Short mmCIF file of C-alpha atoms in Angstrom, two decimals:
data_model
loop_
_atom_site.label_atom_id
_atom_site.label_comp_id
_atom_site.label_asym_id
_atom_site.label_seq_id
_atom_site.Cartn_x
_atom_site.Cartn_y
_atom_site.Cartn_z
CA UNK A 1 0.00 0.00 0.00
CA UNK A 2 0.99 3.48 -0.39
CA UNK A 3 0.15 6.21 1.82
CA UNK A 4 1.41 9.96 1.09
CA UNK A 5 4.10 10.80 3.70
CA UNK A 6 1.84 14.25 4.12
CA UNK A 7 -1.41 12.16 4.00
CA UNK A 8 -3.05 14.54 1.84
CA UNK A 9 -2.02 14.95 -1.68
CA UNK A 10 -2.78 18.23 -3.46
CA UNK A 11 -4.36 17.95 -6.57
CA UNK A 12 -3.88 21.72 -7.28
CA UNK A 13 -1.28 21.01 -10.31
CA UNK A 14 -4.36 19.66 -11.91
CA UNK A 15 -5.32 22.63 -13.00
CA UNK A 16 -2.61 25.17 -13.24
CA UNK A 17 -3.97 27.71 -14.69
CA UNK A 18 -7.58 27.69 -13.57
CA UNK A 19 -7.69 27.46 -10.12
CA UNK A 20 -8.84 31.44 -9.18
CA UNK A 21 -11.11 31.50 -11.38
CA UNK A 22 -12.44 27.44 -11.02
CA UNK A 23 -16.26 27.41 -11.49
CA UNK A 24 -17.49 23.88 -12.01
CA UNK A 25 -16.65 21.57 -9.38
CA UNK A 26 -17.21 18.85 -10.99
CA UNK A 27 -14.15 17.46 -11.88
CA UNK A 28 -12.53 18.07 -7.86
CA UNK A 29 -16.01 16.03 -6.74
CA UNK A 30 -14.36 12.94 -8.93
CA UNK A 31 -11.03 13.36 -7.78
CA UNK A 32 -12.38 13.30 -3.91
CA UNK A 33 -14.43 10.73 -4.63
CA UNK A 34 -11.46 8.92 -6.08
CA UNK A 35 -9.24 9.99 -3.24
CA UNK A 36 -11.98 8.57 -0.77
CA UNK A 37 -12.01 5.49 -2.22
CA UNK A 38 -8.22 5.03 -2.20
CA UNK A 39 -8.04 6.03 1.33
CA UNK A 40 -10.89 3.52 2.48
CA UNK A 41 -9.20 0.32 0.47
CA UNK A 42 -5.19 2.09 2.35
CA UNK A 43 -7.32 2.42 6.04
CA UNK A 44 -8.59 -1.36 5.29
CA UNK A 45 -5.64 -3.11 4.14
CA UNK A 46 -3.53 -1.52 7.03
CA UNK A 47 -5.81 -2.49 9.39
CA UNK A 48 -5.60 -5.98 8.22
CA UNK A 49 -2.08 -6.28 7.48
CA UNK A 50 -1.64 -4.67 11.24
CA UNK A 51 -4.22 -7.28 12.97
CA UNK A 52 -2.16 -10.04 10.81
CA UNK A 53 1.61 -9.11 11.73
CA UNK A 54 0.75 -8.22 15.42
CA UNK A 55 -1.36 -10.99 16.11
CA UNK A 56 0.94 -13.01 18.44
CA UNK A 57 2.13 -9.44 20.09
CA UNK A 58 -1.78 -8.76 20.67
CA UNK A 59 -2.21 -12.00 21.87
CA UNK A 60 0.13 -11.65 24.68
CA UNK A 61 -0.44 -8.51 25.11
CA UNK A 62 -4.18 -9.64 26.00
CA UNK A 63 -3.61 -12.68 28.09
CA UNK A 64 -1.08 -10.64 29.79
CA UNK A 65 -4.46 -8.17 30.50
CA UNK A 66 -6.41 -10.93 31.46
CA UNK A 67 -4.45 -12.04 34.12
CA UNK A 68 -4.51 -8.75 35.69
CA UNK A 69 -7.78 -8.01 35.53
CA UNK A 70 -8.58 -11.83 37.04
CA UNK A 71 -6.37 -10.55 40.36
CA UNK A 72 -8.82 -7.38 40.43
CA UNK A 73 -6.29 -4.96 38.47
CA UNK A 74 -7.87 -2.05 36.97
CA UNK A 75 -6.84 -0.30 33.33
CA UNK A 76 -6.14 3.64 33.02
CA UNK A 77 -6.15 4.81 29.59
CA UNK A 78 -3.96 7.77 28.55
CA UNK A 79 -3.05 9.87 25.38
CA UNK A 80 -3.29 12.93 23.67
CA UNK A 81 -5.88 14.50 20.78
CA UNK A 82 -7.19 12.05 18.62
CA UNK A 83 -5.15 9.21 20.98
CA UNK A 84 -6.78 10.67 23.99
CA UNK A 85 -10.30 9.73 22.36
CA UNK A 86 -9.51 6.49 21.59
CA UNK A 87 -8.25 6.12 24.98
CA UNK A 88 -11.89 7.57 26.18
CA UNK A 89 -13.54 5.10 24.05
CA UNK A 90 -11.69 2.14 24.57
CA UNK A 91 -12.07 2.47 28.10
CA UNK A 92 -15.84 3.09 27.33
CA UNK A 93 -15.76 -0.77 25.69
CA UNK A 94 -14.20 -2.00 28.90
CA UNK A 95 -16.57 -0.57 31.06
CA UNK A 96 -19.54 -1.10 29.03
CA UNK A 97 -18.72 -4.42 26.65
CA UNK A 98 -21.31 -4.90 23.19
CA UNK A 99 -20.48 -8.51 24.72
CA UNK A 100 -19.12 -10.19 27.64
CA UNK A 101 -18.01 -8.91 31.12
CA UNK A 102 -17.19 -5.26 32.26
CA UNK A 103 -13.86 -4.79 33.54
CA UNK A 104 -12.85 -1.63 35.60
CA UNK A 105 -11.16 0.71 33.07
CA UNK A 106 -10.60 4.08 33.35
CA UNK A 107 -9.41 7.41 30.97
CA UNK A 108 -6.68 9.61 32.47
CA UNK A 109 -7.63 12.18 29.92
CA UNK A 110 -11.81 12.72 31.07
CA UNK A 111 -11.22 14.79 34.10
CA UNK A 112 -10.52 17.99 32.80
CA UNK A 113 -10.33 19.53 36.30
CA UNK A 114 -7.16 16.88 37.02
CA UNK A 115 -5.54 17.49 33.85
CA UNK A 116 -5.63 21.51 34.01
CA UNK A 117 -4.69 21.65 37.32
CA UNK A 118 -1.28 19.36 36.59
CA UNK A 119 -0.64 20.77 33.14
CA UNK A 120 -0.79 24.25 35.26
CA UNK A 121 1.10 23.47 38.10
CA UNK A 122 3.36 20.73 37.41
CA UNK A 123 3.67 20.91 34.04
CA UNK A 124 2.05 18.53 31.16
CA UNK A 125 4.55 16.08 30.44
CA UNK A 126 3.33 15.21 34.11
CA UNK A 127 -0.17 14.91 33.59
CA UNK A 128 -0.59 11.23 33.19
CA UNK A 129 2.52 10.33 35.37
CA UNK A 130 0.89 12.23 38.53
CA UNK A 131 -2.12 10.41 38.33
CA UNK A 132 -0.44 7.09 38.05
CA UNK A 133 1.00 8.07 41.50
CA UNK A 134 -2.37 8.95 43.08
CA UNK A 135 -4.12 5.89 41.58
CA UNK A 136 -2.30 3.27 40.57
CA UNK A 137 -1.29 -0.41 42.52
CA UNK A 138 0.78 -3.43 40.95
CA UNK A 139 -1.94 -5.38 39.73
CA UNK A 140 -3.29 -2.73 37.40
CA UNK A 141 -2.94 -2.39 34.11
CA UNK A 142 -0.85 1.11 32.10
CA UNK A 143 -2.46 1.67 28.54
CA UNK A 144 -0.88 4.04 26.44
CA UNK A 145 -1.39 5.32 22.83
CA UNK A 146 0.68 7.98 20.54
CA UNK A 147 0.78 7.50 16.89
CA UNK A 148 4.28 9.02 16.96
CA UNK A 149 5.29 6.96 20.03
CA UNK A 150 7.08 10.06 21.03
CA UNK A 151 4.43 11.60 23.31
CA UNK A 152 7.03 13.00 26.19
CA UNK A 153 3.53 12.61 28.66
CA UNK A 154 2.73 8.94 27.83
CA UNK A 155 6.35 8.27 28.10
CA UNK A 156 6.59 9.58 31.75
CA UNK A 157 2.91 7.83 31.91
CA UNK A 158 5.02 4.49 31.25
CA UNK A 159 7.99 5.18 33.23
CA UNK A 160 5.92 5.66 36.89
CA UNK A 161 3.73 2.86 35.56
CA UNK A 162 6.85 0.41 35.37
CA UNK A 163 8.39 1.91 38.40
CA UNK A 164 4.86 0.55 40.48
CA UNK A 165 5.12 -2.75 38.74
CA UNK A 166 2.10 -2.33 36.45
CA UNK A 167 1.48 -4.21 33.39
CA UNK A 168 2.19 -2.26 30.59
CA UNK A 169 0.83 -1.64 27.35
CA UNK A 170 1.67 0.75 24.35
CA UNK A 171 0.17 1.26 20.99
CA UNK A 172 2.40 3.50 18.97
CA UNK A 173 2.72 3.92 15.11
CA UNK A 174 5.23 5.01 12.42
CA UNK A 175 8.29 2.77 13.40
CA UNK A 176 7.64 2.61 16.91
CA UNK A 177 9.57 5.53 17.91
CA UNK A 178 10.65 5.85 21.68
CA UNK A 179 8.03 3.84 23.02
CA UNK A 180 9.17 0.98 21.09
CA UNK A 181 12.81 0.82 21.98
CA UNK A 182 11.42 1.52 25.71
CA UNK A 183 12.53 -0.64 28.82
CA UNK A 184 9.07 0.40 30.41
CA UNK A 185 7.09 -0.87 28.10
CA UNK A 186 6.44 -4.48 28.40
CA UNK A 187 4.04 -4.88 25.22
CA UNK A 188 4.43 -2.61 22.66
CA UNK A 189 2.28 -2.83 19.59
CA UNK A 190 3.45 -0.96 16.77
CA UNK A 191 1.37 0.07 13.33
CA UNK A 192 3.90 1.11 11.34
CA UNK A 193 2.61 3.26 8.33
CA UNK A 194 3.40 6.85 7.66
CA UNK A 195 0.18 8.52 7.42
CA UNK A 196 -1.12 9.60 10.60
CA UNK A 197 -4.64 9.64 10.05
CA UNK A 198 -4.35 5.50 8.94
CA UNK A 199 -2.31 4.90 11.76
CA UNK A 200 -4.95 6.02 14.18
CA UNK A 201 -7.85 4.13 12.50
CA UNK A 202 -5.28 0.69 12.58
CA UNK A 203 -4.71 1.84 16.29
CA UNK A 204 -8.28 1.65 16.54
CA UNK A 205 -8.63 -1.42 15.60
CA UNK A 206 -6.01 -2.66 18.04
CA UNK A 207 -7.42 -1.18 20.66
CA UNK A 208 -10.95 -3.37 19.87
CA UNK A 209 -8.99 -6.71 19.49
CA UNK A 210 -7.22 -6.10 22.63
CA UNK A 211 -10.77 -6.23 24.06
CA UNK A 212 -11.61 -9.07 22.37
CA UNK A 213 -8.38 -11.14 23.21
CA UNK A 214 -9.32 -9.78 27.02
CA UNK A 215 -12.63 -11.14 26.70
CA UNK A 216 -11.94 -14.13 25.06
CA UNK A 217 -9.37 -15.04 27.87
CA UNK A 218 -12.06 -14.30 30.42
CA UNK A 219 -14.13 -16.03 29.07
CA UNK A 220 -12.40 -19.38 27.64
CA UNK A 221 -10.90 -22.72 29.47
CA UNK A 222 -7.72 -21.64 31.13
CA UNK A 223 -4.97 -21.36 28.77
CA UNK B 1 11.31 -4.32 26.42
CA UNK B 2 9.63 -3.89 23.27
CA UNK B 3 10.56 -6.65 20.70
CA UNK B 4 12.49 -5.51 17.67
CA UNK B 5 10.20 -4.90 15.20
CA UNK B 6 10.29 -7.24 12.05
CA UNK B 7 9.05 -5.85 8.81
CA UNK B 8 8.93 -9.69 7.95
CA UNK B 9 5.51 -11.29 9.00
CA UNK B 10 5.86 -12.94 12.12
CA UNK B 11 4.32 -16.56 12.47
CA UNK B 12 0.91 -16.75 14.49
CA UNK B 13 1.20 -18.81 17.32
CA UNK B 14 -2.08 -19.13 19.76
CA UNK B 15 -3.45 -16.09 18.73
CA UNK B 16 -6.83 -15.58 20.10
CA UNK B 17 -10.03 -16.14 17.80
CA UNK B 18 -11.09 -12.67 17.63
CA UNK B 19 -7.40 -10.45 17.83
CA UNK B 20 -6.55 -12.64 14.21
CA UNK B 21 -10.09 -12.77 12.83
CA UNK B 22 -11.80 -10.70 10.41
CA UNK B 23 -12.62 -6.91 10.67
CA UNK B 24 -15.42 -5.88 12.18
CA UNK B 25 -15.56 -2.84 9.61
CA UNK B 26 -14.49 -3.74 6.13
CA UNK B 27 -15.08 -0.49 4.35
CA UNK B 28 -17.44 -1.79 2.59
CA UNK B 29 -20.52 0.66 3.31
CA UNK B 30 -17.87 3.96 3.23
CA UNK B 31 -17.25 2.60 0.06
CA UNK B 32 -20.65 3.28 -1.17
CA UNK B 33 -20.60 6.70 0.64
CA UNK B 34 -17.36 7.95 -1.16
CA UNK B 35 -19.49 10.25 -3.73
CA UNK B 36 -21.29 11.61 -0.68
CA UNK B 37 -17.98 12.19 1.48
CA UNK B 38 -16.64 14.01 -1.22
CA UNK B 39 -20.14 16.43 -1.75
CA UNK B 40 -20.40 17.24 2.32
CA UNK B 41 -16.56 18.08 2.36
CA UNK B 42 -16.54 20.61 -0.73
CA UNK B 43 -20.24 22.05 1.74
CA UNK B 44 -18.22 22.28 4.67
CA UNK B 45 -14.84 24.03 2.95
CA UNK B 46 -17.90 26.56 1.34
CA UNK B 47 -19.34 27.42 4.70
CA UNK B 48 -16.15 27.61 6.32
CA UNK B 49 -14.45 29.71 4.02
CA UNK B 50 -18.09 31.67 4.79
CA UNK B 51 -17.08 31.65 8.40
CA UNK B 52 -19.06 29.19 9.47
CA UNK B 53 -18.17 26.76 12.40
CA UNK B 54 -19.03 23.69 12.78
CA UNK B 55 -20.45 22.05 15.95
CA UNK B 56 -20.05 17.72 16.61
CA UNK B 57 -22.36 15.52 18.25
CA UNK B 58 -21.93 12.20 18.94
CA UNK B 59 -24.55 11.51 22.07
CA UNK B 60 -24.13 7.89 22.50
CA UNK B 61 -20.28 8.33 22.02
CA UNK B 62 -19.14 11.32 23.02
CA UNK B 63 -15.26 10.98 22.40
CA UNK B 64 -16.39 11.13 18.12
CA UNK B 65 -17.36 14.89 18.98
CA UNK B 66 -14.07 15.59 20.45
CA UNK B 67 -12.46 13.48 18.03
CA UNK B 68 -13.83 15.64 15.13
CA UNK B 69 -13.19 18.88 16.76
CA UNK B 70 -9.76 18.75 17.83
CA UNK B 71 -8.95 17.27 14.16
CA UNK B 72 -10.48 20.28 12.89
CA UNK B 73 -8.94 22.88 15.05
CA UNK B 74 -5.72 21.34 15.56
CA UNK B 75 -4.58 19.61 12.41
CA UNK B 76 -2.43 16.98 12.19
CA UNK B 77 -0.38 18.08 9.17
CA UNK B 78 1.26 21.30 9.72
CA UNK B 79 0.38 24.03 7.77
CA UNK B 80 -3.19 23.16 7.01
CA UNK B 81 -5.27 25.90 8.68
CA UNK B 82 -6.98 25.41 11.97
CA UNK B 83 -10.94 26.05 11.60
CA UNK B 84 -13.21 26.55 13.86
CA UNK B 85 -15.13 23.47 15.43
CA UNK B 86 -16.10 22.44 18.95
CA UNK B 87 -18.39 19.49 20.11
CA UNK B 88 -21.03 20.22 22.29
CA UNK B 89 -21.63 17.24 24.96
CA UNK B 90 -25.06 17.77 25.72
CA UNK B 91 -26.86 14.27 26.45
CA UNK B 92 -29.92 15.68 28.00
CA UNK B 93 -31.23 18.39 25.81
CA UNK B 94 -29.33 18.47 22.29
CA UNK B 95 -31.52 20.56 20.84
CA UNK B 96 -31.86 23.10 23.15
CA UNK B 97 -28.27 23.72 23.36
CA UNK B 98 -27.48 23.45 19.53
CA UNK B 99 -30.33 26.06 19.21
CA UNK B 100 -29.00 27.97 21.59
CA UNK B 101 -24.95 28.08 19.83
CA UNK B 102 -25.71 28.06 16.46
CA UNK B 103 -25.71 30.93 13.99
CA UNK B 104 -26.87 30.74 10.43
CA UNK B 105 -24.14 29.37 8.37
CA UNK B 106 -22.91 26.97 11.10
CA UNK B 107 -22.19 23.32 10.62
CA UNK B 108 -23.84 20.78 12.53
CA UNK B 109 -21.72 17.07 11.95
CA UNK B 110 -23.52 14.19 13.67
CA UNK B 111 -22.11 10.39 14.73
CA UNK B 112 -24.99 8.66 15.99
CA UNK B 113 -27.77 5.72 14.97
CA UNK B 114 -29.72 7.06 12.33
CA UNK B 115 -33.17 5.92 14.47
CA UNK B 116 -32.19 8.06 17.59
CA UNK B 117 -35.26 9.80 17.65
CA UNK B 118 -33.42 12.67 19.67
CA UNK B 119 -31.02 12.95 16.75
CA UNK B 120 -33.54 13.37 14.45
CA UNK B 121 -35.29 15.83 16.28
CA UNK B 122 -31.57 18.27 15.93
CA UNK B 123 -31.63 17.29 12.55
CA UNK B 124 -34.89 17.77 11.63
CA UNK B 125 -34.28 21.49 12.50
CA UNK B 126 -31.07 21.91 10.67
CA UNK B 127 -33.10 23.96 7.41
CA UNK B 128 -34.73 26.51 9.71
CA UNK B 129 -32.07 27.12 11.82
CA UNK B 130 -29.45 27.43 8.68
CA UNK B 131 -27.17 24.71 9.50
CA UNK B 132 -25.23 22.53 6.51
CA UNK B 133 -26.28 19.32 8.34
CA UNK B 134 -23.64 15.95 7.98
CA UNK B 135 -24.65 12.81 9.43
CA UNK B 136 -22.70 9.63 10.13
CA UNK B 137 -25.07 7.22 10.42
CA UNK B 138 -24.13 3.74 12.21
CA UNK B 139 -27.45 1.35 12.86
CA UNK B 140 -30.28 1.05 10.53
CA UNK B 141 -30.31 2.71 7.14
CA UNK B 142 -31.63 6.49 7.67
CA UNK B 143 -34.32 8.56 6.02
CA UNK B 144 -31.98 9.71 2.92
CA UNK B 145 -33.25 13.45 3.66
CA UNK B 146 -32.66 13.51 7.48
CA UNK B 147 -29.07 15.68 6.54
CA UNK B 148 -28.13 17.44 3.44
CA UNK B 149 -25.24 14.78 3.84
CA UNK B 150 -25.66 11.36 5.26
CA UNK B 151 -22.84 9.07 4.67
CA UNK B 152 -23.04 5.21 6.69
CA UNK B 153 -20.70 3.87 8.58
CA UNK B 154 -21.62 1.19 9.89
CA UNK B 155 -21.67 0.37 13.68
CA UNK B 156 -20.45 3.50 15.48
CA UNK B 157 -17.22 2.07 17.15
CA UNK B 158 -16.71 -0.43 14.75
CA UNK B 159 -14.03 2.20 12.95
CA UNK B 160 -16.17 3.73 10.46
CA UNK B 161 -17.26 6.73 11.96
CA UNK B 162 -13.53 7.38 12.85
CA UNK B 163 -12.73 6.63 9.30
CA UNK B 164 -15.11 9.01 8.12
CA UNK B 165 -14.62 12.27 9.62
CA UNK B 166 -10.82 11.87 8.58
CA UNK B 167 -11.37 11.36 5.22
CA UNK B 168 -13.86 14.72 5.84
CA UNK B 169 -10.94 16.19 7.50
CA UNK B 170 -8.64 15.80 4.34
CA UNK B 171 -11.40 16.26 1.63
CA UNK B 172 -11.74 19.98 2.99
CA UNK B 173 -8.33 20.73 3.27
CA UNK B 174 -7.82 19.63 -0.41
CA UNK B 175 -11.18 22.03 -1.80
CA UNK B 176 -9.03 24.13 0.46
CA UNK B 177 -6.75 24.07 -2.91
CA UNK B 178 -9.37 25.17 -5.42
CA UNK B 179 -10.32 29.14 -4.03
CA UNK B 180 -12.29 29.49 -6.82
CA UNK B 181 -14.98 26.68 -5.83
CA UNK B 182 -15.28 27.89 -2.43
CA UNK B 183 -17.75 30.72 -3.18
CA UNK B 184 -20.90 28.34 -3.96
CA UNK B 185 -23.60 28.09 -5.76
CA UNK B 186 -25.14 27.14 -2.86
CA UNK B 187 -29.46 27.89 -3.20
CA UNK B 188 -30.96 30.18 -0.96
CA UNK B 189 -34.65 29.98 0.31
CA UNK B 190 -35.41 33.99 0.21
CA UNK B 191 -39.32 35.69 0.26
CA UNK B 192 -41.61 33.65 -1.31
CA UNK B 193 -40.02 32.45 -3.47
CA UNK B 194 -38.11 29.20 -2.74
CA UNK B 195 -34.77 28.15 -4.66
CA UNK B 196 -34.79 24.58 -3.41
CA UNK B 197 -38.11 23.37 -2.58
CA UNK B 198 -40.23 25.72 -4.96
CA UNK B 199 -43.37 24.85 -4.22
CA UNK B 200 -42.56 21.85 -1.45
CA UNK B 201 -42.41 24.20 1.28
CA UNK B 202 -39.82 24.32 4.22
CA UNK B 203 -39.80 23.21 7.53
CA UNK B 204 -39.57 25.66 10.02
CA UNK B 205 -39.26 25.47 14.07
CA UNK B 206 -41.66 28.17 15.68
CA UNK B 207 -39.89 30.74 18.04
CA UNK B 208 -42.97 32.54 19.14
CA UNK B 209 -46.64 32.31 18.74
CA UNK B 210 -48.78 35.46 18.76
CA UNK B 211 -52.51 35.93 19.26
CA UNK B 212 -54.30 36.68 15.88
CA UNK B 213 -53.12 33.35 14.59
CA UNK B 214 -49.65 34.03 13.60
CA UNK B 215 -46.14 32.67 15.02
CA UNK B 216 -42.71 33.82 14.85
CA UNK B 217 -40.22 30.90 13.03
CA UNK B 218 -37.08 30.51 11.92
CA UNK B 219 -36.54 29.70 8.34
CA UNK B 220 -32.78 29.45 7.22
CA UNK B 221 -31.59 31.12 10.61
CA UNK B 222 -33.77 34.38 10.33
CA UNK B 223 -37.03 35.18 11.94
CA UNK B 224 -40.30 35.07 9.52
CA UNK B 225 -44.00 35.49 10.67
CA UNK B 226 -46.34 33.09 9.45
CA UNK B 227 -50.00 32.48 9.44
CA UNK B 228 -51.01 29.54 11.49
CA UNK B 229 -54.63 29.40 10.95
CA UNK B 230 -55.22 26.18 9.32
CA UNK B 231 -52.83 24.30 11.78
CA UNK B 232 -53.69 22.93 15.10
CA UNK B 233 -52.61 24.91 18.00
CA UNK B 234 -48.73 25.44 17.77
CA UNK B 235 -45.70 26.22 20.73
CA UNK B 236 -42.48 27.19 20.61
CA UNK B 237 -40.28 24.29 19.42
CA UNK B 238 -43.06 22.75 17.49
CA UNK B 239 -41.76 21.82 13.17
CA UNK B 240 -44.19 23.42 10.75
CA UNK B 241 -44.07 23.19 7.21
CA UNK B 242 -44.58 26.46 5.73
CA UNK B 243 -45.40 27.47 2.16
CA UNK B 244 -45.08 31.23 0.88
CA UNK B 245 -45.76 32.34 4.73
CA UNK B 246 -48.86 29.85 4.97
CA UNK B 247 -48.17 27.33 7.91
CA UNK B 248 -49.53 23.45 5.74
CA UNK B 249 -48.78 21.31 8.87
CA UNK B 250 -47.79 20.60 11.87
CA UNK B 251 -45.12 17.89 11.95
CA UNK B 252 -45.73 15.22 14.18
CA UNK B 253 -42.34 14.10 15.90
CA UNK B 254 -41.58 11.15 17.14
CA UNK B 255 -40.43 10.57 21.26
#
């Protein structure tokens, strides 16, 4: 698959000499319709391709999950902008399954009252790491998600959560970047594309088969 | 530690039923929405370059709103412009507080079931309060004229919807590219005499109702008098379809 390194690509050359005074739109309607298309078959197959190549990695990651939330370990979700809605909504799914059981999960990013206060006072690379300290115990369970992997907040997130012997859990994109090559993260699954915008839809659909390899550990014979 | 990370495809070994198994979104209904996608976004560059903003709802899962918004006012790629979008988290009363933030020219963008009859109540009122109306629509198939744009997704956290309103994101920025199709030919409802719906007549929500059998409504964001006579008795809030300042109907809402 290809995927524009700016994720966006102009079509503007098109039509060199028309573009000020560009009436009809019909031709840029076929060309985003085109575009569209492209995009939907690139978001698909790197979804797929992702789910494929990370499979054992998700896997573990999961059982790994399972385990803790069997001893009564709870999940905090963390990230920031788009990251810091799928950590809202995958901690939504735990809570509040289509299917199976409800697990304790919850968002480090939904009390805005916590996270203005730290950002203000202690600074924001601190805002998920403070928490962590106020919150967490061993048995629970660190998730956090950057598509760069370079997040300096979700890296201080991991670093307290290791240093309290949590379990954790990164989803990161491009090549990895410094979550992958870090100590404190024990599972690290990577999508590695470089088009932001796919990389968050592929994270997405990490995020849901963690749930599902969570749920179907719960739920099966002991492994 | 992280494992290195192989580009080579690494062999499945126990992996659970469901982490290896088949999407639960396969692109297949976007696909069919990719003509649509590609109308709403060159609507929404219009009404932005217009100075409109545009306000996202997603009720039943409130992190699309903020997923939209903060896509929109913070992009991703530098140097695309940041426009002006905010979601409103209003489970309760929707409609009261979209009335309430709106101006004509706004953009209301929508991630929800399509049979949410609260939904459709906001959207029903998009035309008379002036709104360029998207919906996402996960669940059943909707009423094809509940939005001016209604694109399916599927179900609403199966990836879709997130899918979706990215692809909206970089449709826009690329119209973005073509200044000379951002002033419109969009219709406009003015007087009597109706662009669009000619004689069809508009829906309108009432603001006011006055004694001798007229009411105040909104009709494209601006306040109109019409003559309620042949309706039953109307209130504030209350859809009425109006023809050349002639209230036809009451609509009768659902919930």
């Amino acid at each position: 698959m290809t995927v524009s390194s700016s994720g966006v690509e102009p079509t503007g050359f098109l039509y060199p000499f028309i573009e000020a005074e560009e009436r009809d739109s019909g031709p840029l309607l076929v060309d985003l319709a085109t575009s569209a298309r492209e995009k939907i078959a690139a978001s698909v197959q790197l979804k797929t391709d992702t789910l494929e190549l990370r499979a054992a990695e998700i896997e573990s990651a999961a059982g790994a999950m399972a385990d803790r939330f069997a001893r009564g370990g709870r999940l905090y979700a963390f990230g920031n902008g788009g990251s810091a809605t799928d950590a809202d909504s995958v901690v939504a799914r735990f809570r509040r399954p289509p299917s199976g059981v409800a697990l304790a999960a919850a968002s480090l990013v939904e009390d805005r009252a916590i996270l203005t206060a730290l950002g203000n006072d202690v600074g924001f690379e601190l805002i998920f790491a403070r928490q962590l300290i106020a919150h967490a115990r061993p048995d629970d369970i660190a998730l956090g998600i950057s598509t760069s992997g370079g997040s300096a907040n979700v890296l201080a997130g991991f670093a307290e959560a290791a240093r309290r012997g949590l379990l954790t859990v990164g989803v990161s994109g491009y090549a990895g970047g410094a979550m992958a090559a870090s100590g404190d993260v024990a599972h690290c699954i990577v999508v590695r594309s470089d088009s932001v915008h796919r990389i968050q839809e592929a994270q997405d659909a990490v995020l849901r088969a963690l749930w599902a390899g969570v749920q179907a550990h719960l739920a099966g014979p002991p492994r | 530690m992280c494992p290195a990370l192989p580009d080579q495809v690494i062999e499945v070994r126990d992996a659970g039923p469901v982490a290896s198994g088949p999407l639960d979104f396969d692109g297949t209904a976007l696909l069919d929405g990719a003509g649509e996608l590609a109308t709403a976004a060159l609507a929404l560059a219009r009404r932005f370059a217009a100075g409109g903003t545009m306000w996202c709802l997603a009720p039943g899962a409130p992190h699309h709103g903020r997923h939209i918004a903060v896509e929109f006012v913070h992009p991703v790629i530098m140097g695309k412009r940041s426009l002006p979008a905010m979601a409103v988290e209003e489970s309760n009363d929707p409609v009261a507080s979209v009335r309430l933030l709106v101006r004509p020219g706004d953009i209301l963008v929508v991630v929800g079931d399509a049979d949410d009859a609260e939904l459709g109540r906001l959207l029903r009122r998009g035309d008379s309060w002036g709104l360029l109306t998207i919906l996402l629509a996960g669940g059943s198939p909707p009423q094809a004229d509940l939005a001016d744009h209604v694109v399916r997704v599927g179900a609403i956290d199966d990836g879709g919807a997130l899918l979706a309103y990215h692809l909206l994101w970089e449709l826009t920025h690329v119209v973005f590219e073509h200044p000379g199709l951002l002033v419109g030919p969009e219709p406009v409802c003015r007087d009597d005499v109706c662009i669009t719906c000619s004689d069809e007549g508009r829906v309108v929500e009432v603001v006011s109702t006055l004694e001798d059998a007229t009411a105040v409504v909104l009709a494209d964001g601006r306040r109109e008098s019409v003559d309620t006579s042949v309706v039953d008795e109307v209130k504030a809030g209350d859809l009425l379809l109006v023809h050349a300042g002639l209230a036809l109907a009451l609509i009768d809402e659902p919930g």
